[in-house]
Short mmCIF file of C-alpha atoms in Angstrom, two decimals:
data_model
loop_
_atom_site.label_atom_id
_atom_site.label_comp_id
_atom_site.label_asym_id
_atom_site.label_seq_id
_atom_site.Cartn_x
_atom_site.Cartn_y
_atom_site.Cartn_z
CA UNK U 1 33.74 -66.83 33.07
CA UNK U 2 35.65 -64.39 30.87
CA UNK U 3 33.00 -65.14 28.14
CA UNK U 4 30.10 -64.34 30.58
CA UNK U 5 31.80 -61.02 31.80
CA UNK U 6 32.20 -60.02 28.03
CA UNK U 7 28.63 -60.77 27.80
CA UNK U 8 27.59 -58.91 30.52
CA UNK U 9 29.63 -55.77 29.70
CA UNK U 10 28.18 -55.51 26.24
CA UNK U 11 24.48 -55.75 27.44
CA UNK U 12 25.19 -53.34 29.96
CA UNK U 13 26.74 -51.06 27.35
CA UNK U 14 23.85 -51.76 24.95
CA UNK U 15 21.44 -50.96 28.08
CA UNK U 16 23.05 -47.77 29.06
CA UNK U 17 22.70 -46.69 24.96
CA UNK U 18 19.17 -47.51 25.20
CA UNK U 19 18.47 -45.44 28.58
CA UNK U 20 20.41 -42.61 26.76
CA UNK U 21 18.11 -42.67 23.80
CA UNK U 22 15.41 -42.77 25.95
CA UNK U 23 16.22 -39.89 27.58
CA UNK U 24 16.83 -38.20 24.35
CA UNK U 25 13.25 -39.17 23.07
CA UNK U 26 11.52 -37.61 26.39
CA UNK U 27 13.77 -34.34 26.03
CA UNK U 28 12.77 -33.99 22.52
CA UNK U 29 9.31 -34.22 23.25
CA UNK U 30 9.47 -31.71 26.07
CA UNK U 31 11.28 -29.67 23.77
CA UNK U 32 8.64 -29.95 20.91
CA UNK U 33 5.83 -29.19 23.69
CA UNK U 34 7.69 -26.14 24.31
CA UNK U 35 8.12 -24.68 21.22
CA UNK U 36 4.46 -25.53 20.44
CA UNK U 37 3.43 -23.39 23.47
CA UNK U 38 5.99 -20.50 22.44
CA UNK U 39 4.46 -20.68 18.75
CA UNK U 40 0.66 -20.16 20.45
CA UNK U 41 1.87 -17.52 22.57
CA UNK U 42 3.43 -15.49 19.72
CA UNK U 43 0.30 -16.06 17.63
CA UNK U 44 -1.73 -14.61 20.10
CA UNK U 45 0.43 -11.60 20.69
CA UNK U 46 0.45 -10.88 16.87
CA UNK U 47 -3.36 -10.97 16.96
CA UNK U 48 -3.56 -8.79 19.82
CA UNK U 49 -1.00 -6.24 18.14
CA UNK U 50 -3.23 -6.30 15.00
CA UNK U 51 -6.46 -5.41 16.80
CA UNK U 52 -4.97 -2.72 18.65
CA UNK U 53 -3.58 -1.36 15.47
CA UNK U 54 -7.02 -1.29 13.75
CA UNK U 55 -8.74 0.31 16.58
CA UNK U 56 -5.98 3.34 16.73
CA UNK U 57 -6.04 3.54 13.02
CA UNK U 58 -9.75 4.04 12.99
CA UNK U 59 -9.68 6.66 16.02
CA UNK U 60 -7.00 8.69 13.87
CA UNK U 61 -9.18 8.24 10.74
CA UNK U 62 -12.37 9.97 12.61
CA UNK U 63 -10.17 12.66 14.15
CA UNK U 64 -8.62 13.67 10.89
CA UNK U 65 -11.78 13.49 8.72
CA UNK U 66 -13.00 16.24 11.31
CA UNK U 67 -10.30 18.19 11.23
CA UNK U 68 -10.50 18.05 7.30
CA UNK U 69 -14.47 19.16 7.54
CA UNK U 70 -13.49 22.08 9.64
CA UNK U 71 -10.63 23.39 7.43
CA UNK U 72 -12.63 22.87 4.26
CA UNK U 73 -15.71 25.11 5.91
CA UNK U 74 -12.96 27.68 6.73
CA UNK U 75 -11.56 27.53 3.14
CA UNK U 76 -15.06 27.91 1.79
CA UNK U 77 -15.63 31.00 4.04
CA UNK U 78 -12.62 32.57 2.84
CA UNK U 79 -13.11 32.04 -0.78
CA UNK U 80 -16.64 33.71 -0.32
CA UNK U 81 -14.73 36.51 1.32
CA UNK U 82 -12.46 37.10 -1.46
CA UNK U 83 -15.28 36.96 -4.23
CA UNK U 84 -17.12 39.59 -2.22
CA UNK U 85 -14.13 41.84 -1.74
CA UNK U 86 -13.30 41.11 -5.56
CA UNK U 87 -16.88 42.42 -6.74
CA UNK U 88 -16.71 45.30 -4.31
CA UNK U 89 -13.31 46.73 -5.90
CA UNK U 90 -14.96 46.14 -9.27
CA UNK U 91 -18.21 48.19 -8.20
CA UNK U 92 -16.05 50.85 -6.96
CA UNK U 93 -13.83 51.07 -10.06
CA UNK U 94 -16.96 51.38 -12.18
CA UNK U 95 -18.36 54.02 -10.17
CA UNK U 96 -15.27 56.03 -10.13
CA UNK U 97 -15.40 55.84 -14.05
CA UNK U 98 -18.64 57.02 -14.26
CA UNK U 99 -18.09 59.59 -12.05
CA UNK U 100 -15.04 60.99 -14.15
CA UNK U 101 -17.24 60.84 -17.48
CA UNK U 102 -20.36 62.73 -15.95
CA UNK U 103 -19.14 64.98 -13.70
CA UNK U 104 -16.39 66.86 -15.93
CA UNK U 105 -17.56 70.57 -14.98
CA UNK U 106 -16.78 70.08 -11.51
CA UNK U 107 -12.98 69.25 -11.49
CA UNK U 108 -12.55 69.99 -7.78
CA UNK U 109 -15.26 67.77 -6.58
CA UNK U 110 -14.42 65.05 -9.00
CA UNK U 111 -10.99 65.01 -7.92
CA UNK U 112 -11.67 64.62 -4.29
CA UNK U 113 -14.31 61.82 -5.11
CA UNK U 114 -11.35 60.10 -7.06
CA UNK U 115 -9.08 60.40 -4.23
CA UNK U 116 -11.60 59.12 -1.73
CA UNK U 117 -12.35 56.18 -4.34
CA UNK U 118 -8.76 55.44 -4.58
CA UNK U 119 -8.68 55.30 -0.84
CA UNK U 120 -11.40 52.84 -0.61
CA UNK U 121 -9.92 50.77 -3.54
CA UNK U 122 -6.57 50.69 -1.60
CA UNK U 123 -8.01 49.60 1.56
CA UNK U 124 -10.37 47.10 -0.33
CA UNK U 125 -7.29 45.82 -2.18
CA UNK U 126 -5.45 45.47 1.15
CA UNK U 127 -8.06 43.80 2.72
CA UNK U 128 -8.29 41.42 -0.40
CA UNK U 129 -4.52 40.95 0.00
CA UNK U 130 -5.11 39.69 3.54
CA UNK U 131 -8.02 37.47 2.77
CA UNK U 132 -5.71 35.99 -0.06
CA UNK U 133 -2.79 35.48 2.62
CA UNK U 134 -5.31 33.73 5.02
CA UNK U 135 -6.50 31.64 2.31
CA UNK U 136 -3.18 30.94 1.35
CA UNK U 137 -2.41 29.92 5.01
CA UNK U 138 -5.69 28.01 5.52
CA UNK U 139 -4.65 26.06 2.30
CA UNK U 140 -1.27 25.08 3.60
CA UNK U 141 -2.56 24.16 6.95
CA UNK U 142 -5.28 21.84 4.84
CA UNK U 143 -2.67 20.24 2.78
CA UNK U 144 -0.56 19.29 5.82
CA UNK U 145 -3.34 17.92 7.89
CA UNK U 146 -4.92 16.08 4.77
CA UNK U 147 -1.59 14.36 4.26
CA UNK U 148 -1.78 12.31 7.59
CA UNK U 149 -5.21 10.42 6.98
CA UNK U 150 -6.09 7.49 5.04
CA UNK U 151 -4.90 7.85 1.30
CA UNK U 152 -8.07 6.40 -0.57
CA UNK U 153 -10.80 7.89 1.37
CA UNK U 154 -9.05 11.47 1.50
CA UNK U 155 -8.30 11.01 -2.12
CA UNK U 156 -11.93 10.36 -3.02
CA UNK U 157 -13.31 13.29 -1.04
CA UNK U 158 -10.92 15.49 -2.48
CA UNK U 159 -11.53 14.74 -5.94
CA UNK U 160 -15.24 14.97 -5.53
CA UNK U 161 -15.10 18.39 -3.62
CA UNK U 162 -12.55 19.53 -6.61
CA UNK U 163 -14.97 18.25 -9.11
CA UNK U 164 -17.84 19.98 -7.82
CA UNK U 165 -15.74 23.39 -7.31
CA UNK U 166 -14.48 23.32 -11.09
CA UNK U 167 -17.88 22.53 -12.24
CA UNK U 168 -19.39 25.60 -10.37
CA UNK U 169 -16.57 27.99 -11.50
CA UNK U 170 -17.37 26.70 -15.28
CA UNK U 171 -20.89 27.60 -14.91
CA UNK U 172 -20.21 31.01 -13.68
CA UNK U 173 -17.91 31.52 -16.39
CA UNK U 174 -20.39 30.51 -19.04
CA UNK U 175 -23.24 32.45 -17.51
CA UNK U 176 -20.62 35.56 -17.73
CA UNK U 177 -19.63 34.88 -21.36
CA UNK U 178 -23.45 34.60 -21.91
CA UNK U 179 -24.19 37.80 -20.31
CA UNK U 180 -21.54 39.45 -22.40
CA UNK U 181 -22.88 38.00 -25.65
CA UNK U 182 -26.40 39.36 -24.74
CA UNK U 183 -24.95 42.91 -24.18
CA UNK U 184 -22.95 42.73 -27.20
CA UNK U 185 -26.29 41.67 -29.09
CA UNK U 186 -28.07 44.76 -27.68
CA UNK U 187 -25.50 47.22 -28.38
CA UNK U 188 -25.24 45.85 -32.17
CA UNK U 189 -29.27 46.20 -32.63
CA UNK U 190 -29.07 49.78 -31.11
CA UNK U 191 -26.58 50.57 -33.69
CA UNK U 192 -28.14 48.82 -36.63
CA UNK U 193 -31.02 51.36 -36.53
CA UNK U 194 -28.45 54.55 -36.78
CA UNK U 195 -27.22 55.69 -40.08
CA UNK U 196 -24.57 53.45 -41.61
CA UNK U 197 -24.32 50.96 -38.91
CA UNK U 198 -20.64 50.36 -37.47
CA UNK U 199 -21.24 46.47 -37.37
CA UNK U 200 -17.64 46.02 -38.13
CA UNK U 201 -16.60 47.78 -34.83
CA UNK U 202 -18.96 45.94 -32.76
CA UNK U 203 -17.91 42.64 -34.65
CA UNK U 204 -14.28 43.54 -33.76
CA UNK U 205 -15.05 43.94 -29.85
CA UNK U 206 -17.47 41.10 -29.90
CA UNK U 207 -16.19 38.08 -27.98
CA UNK U 208 -15.85 35.02 -30.14
CA UNK U 209 -17.94 31.90 -29.77
CA UNK U 210 -14.65 29.82 -29.66
CA UNK U 211 -13.90 30.55 -26.02
CA UNK U 212 -17.35 28.84 -25.17
CA UNK U 213 -16.29 26.04 -27.01
CA UNK U 214 -12.87 25.73 -25.53
CA UNK U 215 -14.47 25.73 -22.13
CA UNK U 216 -16.89 22.94 -22.91
CA UNK U 217 -14.01 20.92 -24.27
CA UNK U 218 -12.00 21.85 -21.09
CA UNK U 219 -14.94 20.56 -19.16
CA UNK U 220 -15.38 17.31 -20.93
CA UNK U 221 -11.69 16.44 -20.66
CA UNK U 222 -11.92 17.22 -16.90
CA UNK U 223 -14.94 14.64 -16.68
CA UNK U 224 -12.89 12.06 -18.68
CA UNK U 225 -9.97 12.84 -16.28
CA UNK U 226 -12.21 12.51 -13.01
CA UNK U 227 -13.55 9.30 -14.69
CA UNK U 228 -10.24 7.98 -15.34
CA UNK U 229 -9.09 8.64 -11.83
CA UNK U 230 -11.77 6.60 -10.47
CA UNK U 231 -11.36 3.82 -12.69
CA UNK U 232 -7.95 3.80 -11.60
CA UNK U 233 -8.55 3.85 -7.92
CA UNK U 234 -11.03 0.97 -8.30
CA UNK U 235 -8.74 -1.13 -10.20
CA UNK U 236 -5.84 -0.48 -7.71
CA UNK U 237 -8.56 -1.44 -4.93
CA UNK U 238 -9.22 -4.79 -6.84
CA UNK U 239 -5.58 -5.60 -7.25
CA UNK U 240 -4.93 -5.18 -3.67
CA UNK U 241 -7.78 -7.30 -2.98
CA UNK U 242 -6.59 -9.89 -5.29
CA UNK U 243 -3.20 -9.56 -3.66
CA UNK U 244 -4.45 -10.11 -0.10
CA UNK U 245 -6.81 -12.94 -1.02
CA UNK U 246 -3.53 -14.68 -2.58
CA UNK U 247 -1.28 -13.84 0.27
CA UNK U 248 -4.01 -15.13 2.71
CA UNK U 249 -4.32 -18.47 0.92
CA UNK U 250 -0.65 -18.88 0.81
CA UNK U 251 -0.54 -18.24 4.53
CA UNK U 252 -3.47 -20.77 5.05
CA UNK U 253 -1.43 -23.26 2.89
CA UNK U 254 1.90 -22.79 5.11
CA UNK U 255 0.01 -23.05 8.10
CA UNK U 256 -1.68 -26.24 7.20
CA UNK U 257 1.89 -27.57 5.92
CA UNK U 258 3.44 -26.62 9.27
CA UNK U 259 0.80 -28.36 11.52
CA UNK U 260 1.11 -31.70 9.41
CA UNK U 261 4.93 -31.46 9.58
CA UNK U 262 4.75 -30.70 13.47
CA UNK U 263 2.40 -33.55 13.65
CA UNK U 264 4.50 -35.88 11.93
CA UNK U 265 7.32 -34.87 14.15
CA UNK U 266 5.33 -35.29 17.22
CA UNK U 267 4.52 -39.17 16.37
CA UNK U 268 7.35 -40.76 18.16
CA UNK U 269 6.32 -38.93 21.44
CA UNK U 270 2.60 -40.59 21.24
CA UNK U 271 3.80 -43.87 19.58
CA UNK U 272 2.48 -46.50 22.04
CA UNK U 273 4.29 -49.60 20.21
CA UNK U 274 7.91 -47.63 21.06
CA UNK U 275 6.76 -47.19 24.49
CA UNK U 276 5.85 -50.86 24.72
CA UNK U 277 9.23 -52.23 23.19
CA UNK U 278 10.86 -50.01 25.53
CA UNK U 279 9.15 -51.33 28.61
CA UNK U 280 9.67 -55.08 27.38
CA UNK U 281 13.29 -54.26 26.58
CA UNK U 282 13.95 -53.17 30.16
CA UNK U 283 12.11 -56.19 31.65
CA UNK U 284 14.30 -58.54 29.42
CA UNK U 285 17.71 -56.98 30.31
CA UNK U 286 16.72 -57.14 34.31
CA UNK U 287 15.76 -60.79 33.59
CA UNK U 288 19.00 -61.41 31.56
CA UNK U 289 21.27 -59.91 34.32
CA UNK U 290 19.61 -62.47 36.83
CA UNK U 291 19.88 -65.39 34.38
CA UNK U 292 23.64 -64.35 33.43
CA UNK U 293 24.43 -64.26 37.16
CA UNK U 294 22.81 -67.79 38.18
CA UNK U 295 24.42 -69.06 35.04
CA UNK U 296 27.80 -67.87 35.79
CA UNK U 297 27.83 -69.52 39.39
CA UNK U 298 26.41 -72.83 38.27
CA UNK U 299 28.99 -73.32 35.35
CA UNK U 300 31.93 -72.38 37.98
CA UNK U 301 30.65 -74.95 40.44
CA UNK U 302 30.23 -77.69 37.62
CA UNK U 303 33.14 -77.28 35.41
CA UNK U 304 35.80 -75.59 37.26
CA UNK U 305 37.46 -74.51 34.19
CA UNK U 306 37.75 -70.93 32.56
CA UNK U 307 35.32 -70.56 29.35
CA UNK U 308 36.89 -69.37 26.14
CA UNK U 309 36.23 -65.66 24.96
CA UNK U 310 33.32 -65.25 22.98
CA UNK U 311 32.49 -62.28 20.87
CA UNK U 312 29.07 -60.99 19.93
CA UNK U 313 27.90 -60.09 16.36
CA UNK U 314 24.78 -58.19 16.07
CA UNK U 315 24.51 -59.88 12.51
CA UNK U 316 25.04 -63.45 13.72
CA UNK U 317 23.95 -63.81 17.09
CA UNK U 318 23.13 -67.69 16.85
CA UNK U 319 26.87 -68.25 16.09
CA UNK U 320 28.07 -66.57 19.19
CA UNK U 321 28.48 -69.62 21.30
CA UNK U 322 29.11 -72.13 18.82
CA UNK U 323 32.85 -72.08 19.32
CA UNK U 324 34.53 -75.13 21.20
CA UNK U 325 36.78 -74.75 24.15
CA UNK U 326 40.28 -75.51 23.40
CA UNK U 327 41.49 -76.76 26.95
CA UNK U 328 38.97 -79.51 27.04
CA UNK U 329 38.74 -80.10 23.23
CA UNK U 330 34.77 -80.49 23.48
CA UNK U 331 32.23 -78.25 21.99
CA UNK U 332 29.01 -77.15 23.12
CA UNK U 333 26.18 -79.25 21.38
CA UNK U 334 23.28 -76.92 22.15
CA UNK U 335 22.65 -72.90 22.89
CA UNK U 336 22.39 -72.23 26.55
CA UNK U 337 19.42 -69.79 27.74
CA UNK U 338 21.27 -66.72 28.29
CA UNK U 339 22.46 -66.96 24.90
CA UNK U 340 18.79 -67.28 23.69
CA UNK U 341 18.22 -64.11 25.49
CA UNK U 342 21.18 -62.13 24.32
CA UNK U 343 20.00 -62.85 20.70
CA UNK U 344 16.44 -61.78 21.28
CA UNK U 345 17.84 -58.67 22.97
CA UNK U 346 20.08 -58.06 19.99
CA UNK U 347 17.15 -58.49 17.63
CA UNK U 348 15.23 -55.75 19.57
CA UNK U 349 18.07 -53.43 19.40
CA UNK U 350 18.32 -53.93 15.73
CA UNK U 351 14.61 -53.21 15.44
CA UNK U 352 14.80 -50.03 17.57
CA UNK U 353 17.84 -48.85 15.07
CA UNK U 354 15.94 -49.53 12.17
CA UNK U 355 13.18 -47.62 13.43
CA UNK U 356 15.30 -44.52 14.37
CA UNK U 357 16.92 -44.63 11.19
CA UNK U 358 13.17 -44.72 9.34
CA UNK U 359 12.62 -41.54 11.71
CA UNK U 360 15.28 -39.89 10.40
CA UNK U 361 14.85 -40.39 6.85
CA UNK U 362 11.23 -39.22 7.07
CA UNK U 363 12.74 -36.18 8.66
CA UNK U 364 14.99 -35.51 5.80
CA UNK U 365 12.29 -35.79 3.54
CA UNK U 366 10.08 -33.36 5.38
CA UNK U 367 12.89 -31.02 5.32
CA UNK U 368 13.07 -31.57 1.36
CA UNK U 369 9.47 -30.80 1.13
CA UNK U 370 9.80 -27.71 3.48
CA UNK U 371 12.60 -26.30 1.28
CA UNK U 372 10.63 -27.08 -2.33
CA UNK U 373 7.41 -25.32 -0.55
CA UNK U 374 9.91 -22.26 0.49
CA UNK U 375 11.38 -21.93 -2.65
CA UNK U 376 7.95 -22.04 -4.28
CA UNK U 377 6.66 -19.39 -2.14
CA UNK U 378 9.76 -16.99 -2.88
CA UNK U 379 9.11 -17.64 -6.54
CA UNK U 380 5.50 -16.74 -6.33
CA UNK U 381 6.03 -13.71 -4.15
CA UNK U 382 8.68 -12.43 -6.71
CA UNK U 383 6.02 -12.89 -9.28
CA UNK U 384 3.38 -11.07 -7.51
CA UNK U 385 5.79 -8.04 -6.58
CA UNK U 386 6.73 -7.63 -10.45
CA UNK U 387 3.11 -7.97 -11.69
CA UNK U 388 2.21 -5.52 -9.04
CA UNK U 389 4.98 -3.09 -10.15
CA UNK U 390 4.02 -3.64 -13.66
CA UNK U 391 0.66 -2.43 -13.04
CA UNK U 392 1.51 0.47 -11.03
CA UNK U 393 4.03 1.66 -13.76
CA UNK U 394 1.19 1.29 -16.48
CA UNK U 395 -1.06 3.50 -14.20
CA UNK U 396 1.59 6.06 -13.74
CA UNK U 397 2.55 6.38 -17.33
CA UNK U 398 -1.16 6.60 -18.34
CA UNK U 399 -1.71 9.35 -15.73
CA UNK U 400 1.57 11.05 -16.77
CA UNK U 401 0.42 11.05 -20.38
CA UNK U 402 -3.14 12.51 -19.47
CA UNK U 403 -1.68 15.26 -17.30
CA UNK U 404 0.92 16.25 -20.31
CA UNK U 405 -1.99 16.41 -22.80
CA UNK U 406 -3.94 18.47 -20.53
CA UNK U 407 -0.91 20.86 -19.77
CA UNK U 408 -0.15 21.15 -23.47
CA UNK U 409 -3.98 22.12 -24.08
CA UNK U 410 -4.04 24.63 -21.33
CA UNK U 411 -0.89 26.29 -22.53
CA UNK U 412 -2.33 26.35 -26.25
CA UNK U 413 -5.51 27.92 -25.24
CA UNK U 414 -3.64 30.50 -23.06
CA UNK U 415 -1.61 31.35 -26.04
CA UNK U 416 -4.97 31.86 -28.31
CA UNK U 417 -6.49 34.19 -25.56
CA UNK U 418 -3.53 36.16 -24.95
CA UNK U 419 -3.47 36.88 -28.93
CA UNK U 420 -7.20 37.47 -29.13
CA UNK U 421 -6.69 40.15 -25.95
CA UNK U 422 -3.56 41.71 -28.01
CA UNK U 423 -5.24 41.89 -31.36
CA UNK U 424 -8.48 43.97 -30.09
CA UNK U 425 -6.99 46.82 -27.91
CA UNK U 426 -8.73 49.80 -26.86
CA UNK U 427 -6.60 52.48 -28.39
CA UNK U 428 -7.36 50.88 -32.31
CA UNK U 429 -11.09 51.13 -31.37
CA UNK U 430 -10.92 54.89 -30.16
CA UNK U 431 -8.82 55.85 -33.20
CA UNK U 432 -11.36 54.20 -35.65
CA UNK U 433 -14.28 55.82 -33.75
CA UNK U 434 -12.62 59.25 -33.91
CA UNK U 435 -11.79 58.67 -37.52
CA UNK U 436 -15.53 57.86 -38.50
CA UNK U 437 -16.85 61.05 -36.50
CA UNK U 438 -14.57 63.01 -38.55
CA UNK U 439 -15.39 61.54 -41.71
CA UNK U 440 -19.12 61.24 -41.48
CA UNK U 441 -20.24 63.73 -38.65
CA UNK U 442 -21.97 61.90 -36.25
CA UNK U 443 -23.42 63.08 -33.00
CA UNK U 444 -22.20 62.76 -29.47
CA UNK U 445 -24.57 59.85 -28.67
CA UNK U 446 -22.34 57.74 -31.25
CA UNK U 447 -19.37 58.86 -29.34
CA UNK U 448 -21.15 57.84 -26.15
CA UNK U 449 -21.82 54.42 -27.75
CA UNK U 450 -18.15 53.99 -28.63
CA UNK U 451 -16.93 54.87 -25.01
CA UNK U 452 -19.35 52.08 -23.82
CA UNK U 453 -17.76 49.84 -26.55
CA UNK U 454 -14.28 50.77 -24.82
CA UNK U 455 -15.66 50.13 -21.45
CA UNK U 456 -17.06 46.55 -22.49
CA UNK U 457 -13.62 45.67 -24.25
CA UNK U 458 -11.93 46.54 -20.93
CA UNK U 459 -14.45 44.36 -19.00
CA UNK U 460 -13.84 41.69 -21.68
CA UNK U 461 -10.22 41.89 -21.20
CA UNK U 462 -10.50 41.90 -17.57
CA UNK U 463 -12.77 38.56 -17.75
CA UNK U 464 -10.09 37.17 -20.20
CA UNK U 465 -7.29 37.91 -17.36
CA UNK U 466 -9.42 35.77 -15.01
CA UNK U 467 -10.10 32.88 -17.12
CA UNK U 468 -6.45 33.06 -17.88
CA UNK U 469 -5.76 32.74 -13.91
CA UNK U 470 -8.59 30.15 -13.57
CA UNK U 471 -6.62 27.72 -16.26
CA UNK U 472 -3.46 28.66 -14.33
CA UNK U 473 -5.15 27.47 -11.37
CA UNK U 474 -6.63 24.69 -12.88
CA UNK U 475 -3.10 23.50 -14.00
CA UNK U 476 -1.75 23.98 -10.66
CA UNK U 477 -4.48 21.61 -9.25
CA UNK U 478 -3.65 19.32 -11.76
CA UNK U 479 0.19 19.12 -10.60
CA UNK U 480 -0.97 18.96 -7.20
CA UNK U 481 -3.04 15.81 -7.97
CA UNK U 482 -0.46 14.14 -9.78
CA UNK U 483 2.02 14.61 -6.85
CA UNK U 484 -0.64 13.31 -4.43
CA UNK U 485 -1.11 10.49 -6.79
CA UNK U 486 2.54 9.57 -6.95
CA UNK U 487 3.10 9.83 -3.06
CA UNK U 488 -0.14 7.66 -2.69
CA UNK U 489 1.23 4.90 -4.98
CA UNK U 490 4.68 5.12 -3.24
CA UNK U 491 3.10 4.90 0.28
CA UNK U 492 0.98 1.85 -0.81
CA UNK U 493 3.93 0.24 -2.13
CA UNK U 494 5.91 0.96 1.04
CA UNK U 495 3.12 -0.39 2.95
CA UNK U 496 2.97 -3.60 1.14
CA UNK U 497 7.00 -4.13 1.05
CA UNK U 498 6.82 -3.91 4.89
CA UNK U 499 3.99 -6.41 5.24
CA UNK U 500 5.50 -8.73 2.86
CA UNK U 501 8.87 -8.35 5.00
CA UNK U 502 7.09 -8.92 8.11
CA UNK U 503 5.66 -12.23 6.65
CA UNK U 504 8.74 -13.36 5.38
CA UNK U 505 10.64 -12.90 8.79
CA UNK U 506 7.74 -14.82 10.52
CA UNK U 507 8.04 -17.78 8.01
CA UNK U 508 11.75 -17.78 8.35
CA UNK U 509 11.18 -17.78 12.22
CA UNK U 510 8.76 -20.80 12.09
CA UNK U 511 11.31 -22.80 9.58
CA UNK U 512 14.40 -21.98 11.52
CA UNK U 513 12.35 -23.66 14.68
CA UNK U 514 11.13 -26.65 12.32
CA UNK U 515 14.51 -27.27 11.15
CA UNK U 516 15.78 -27.02 14.83
CA UNK U 517 13.22 -29.77 15.97
CA UNK U 518 14.15 -31.99 12.95
CA UNK U 519 17.86 -31.54 13.80
CA UNK U 520 17.18 -32.67 17.13
CA UNK U 521 15.13 -35.54 16.12
#
């Protein structure tokens, strides 16, 4: 009786352990289903957020492009007004000089005309300053509005517009230089027919052909710089596309690995063999309880003696009932039916334990694979970051070298132009003309020609000053382009870093979810 009670207690304990394992497996299956639904909802939310962000960015880009077009039209209109005001000021100054030379016999009238011209010039100067202020204000607003739109499209459009404007300015400068050359040639031909031509004075006043060559070289350099910028933009786009494709491939590979791991983890939930074993085990447990109850009653009636304690060893179930009863001195010759059932039940329990151990080993192996994949992804991500940073650094260094070279060439050209303008001044020409007239006795026509040459020289100096101003403006534009390019690269790097961090956070969340699922299994 004592042996049978111990057998019943051990069987009940094993049955309770099996029921607990069954409940744990059911709860684990429910948790896996809940996590899978959570991941699907999260994926759908991310897709919807990306679609909303894309639509909003497209709307902002269209609005900003319309604003930029309006601002560009306003800037062009203000530039045209400024050019007209400059031309009017130059015409008024020329008329004032002509009046002072031609009407020397009427000083009162000339002085009043000069006063009127000065007032008009001042008024025109004030208007030009107002237009310049408006132009600066519009340029400031234009730069502020332009910084908010998409970096690549705005940069390409701005470079194209700047290239056209610079090309038009260069053409205007070349036309003005050609007109000055034709005027100087006409004056030289007129003086050649006179006695003892003063070709030296004309050559001293004549503009050299070096400026045209410099302008052509500058135009070629500008074209090369624009081509380099376009090539750099294309290279950056290609690099970004390659980075996107690699990131997409890695994401797809990770998604496939995660789905495979989830399927492997969900195998125990859908395993029919495990369910069949659990049902058979429950049925056998009930039958064994009934058999043990009937055997206990029959043995108590037949023998009337208490049975010796029998221990059950899972590794040796067949030897559990082989011991002899000490009080009677007689051994059991054959195993009873409930001992056979107990042996079968213990073997089934051992099979279930081995199956659970195999599943745990499989989960550990999958966790090791996940760790290796995560390490490989971190290494590839670090390598891609390093390559991208190296490419950006190379592009920046090349761009900075080109800009420094252009700045040095601009400075050298400005120094040469200033030296030429200082060497040929109007006082030297006037003194030489007066000395020639006193020595050789030329008439008043030669003096008028000399005055005309002085006037042309002043015009030439004004043109040179305008050219220097244009060169300074081009230098400022180059510096602004350098600054915008740096801001654009910094913005792209920041965007890519945020995308990579977001992807790493999502991947870490998935890995933590998988580790939790594996820990529960």
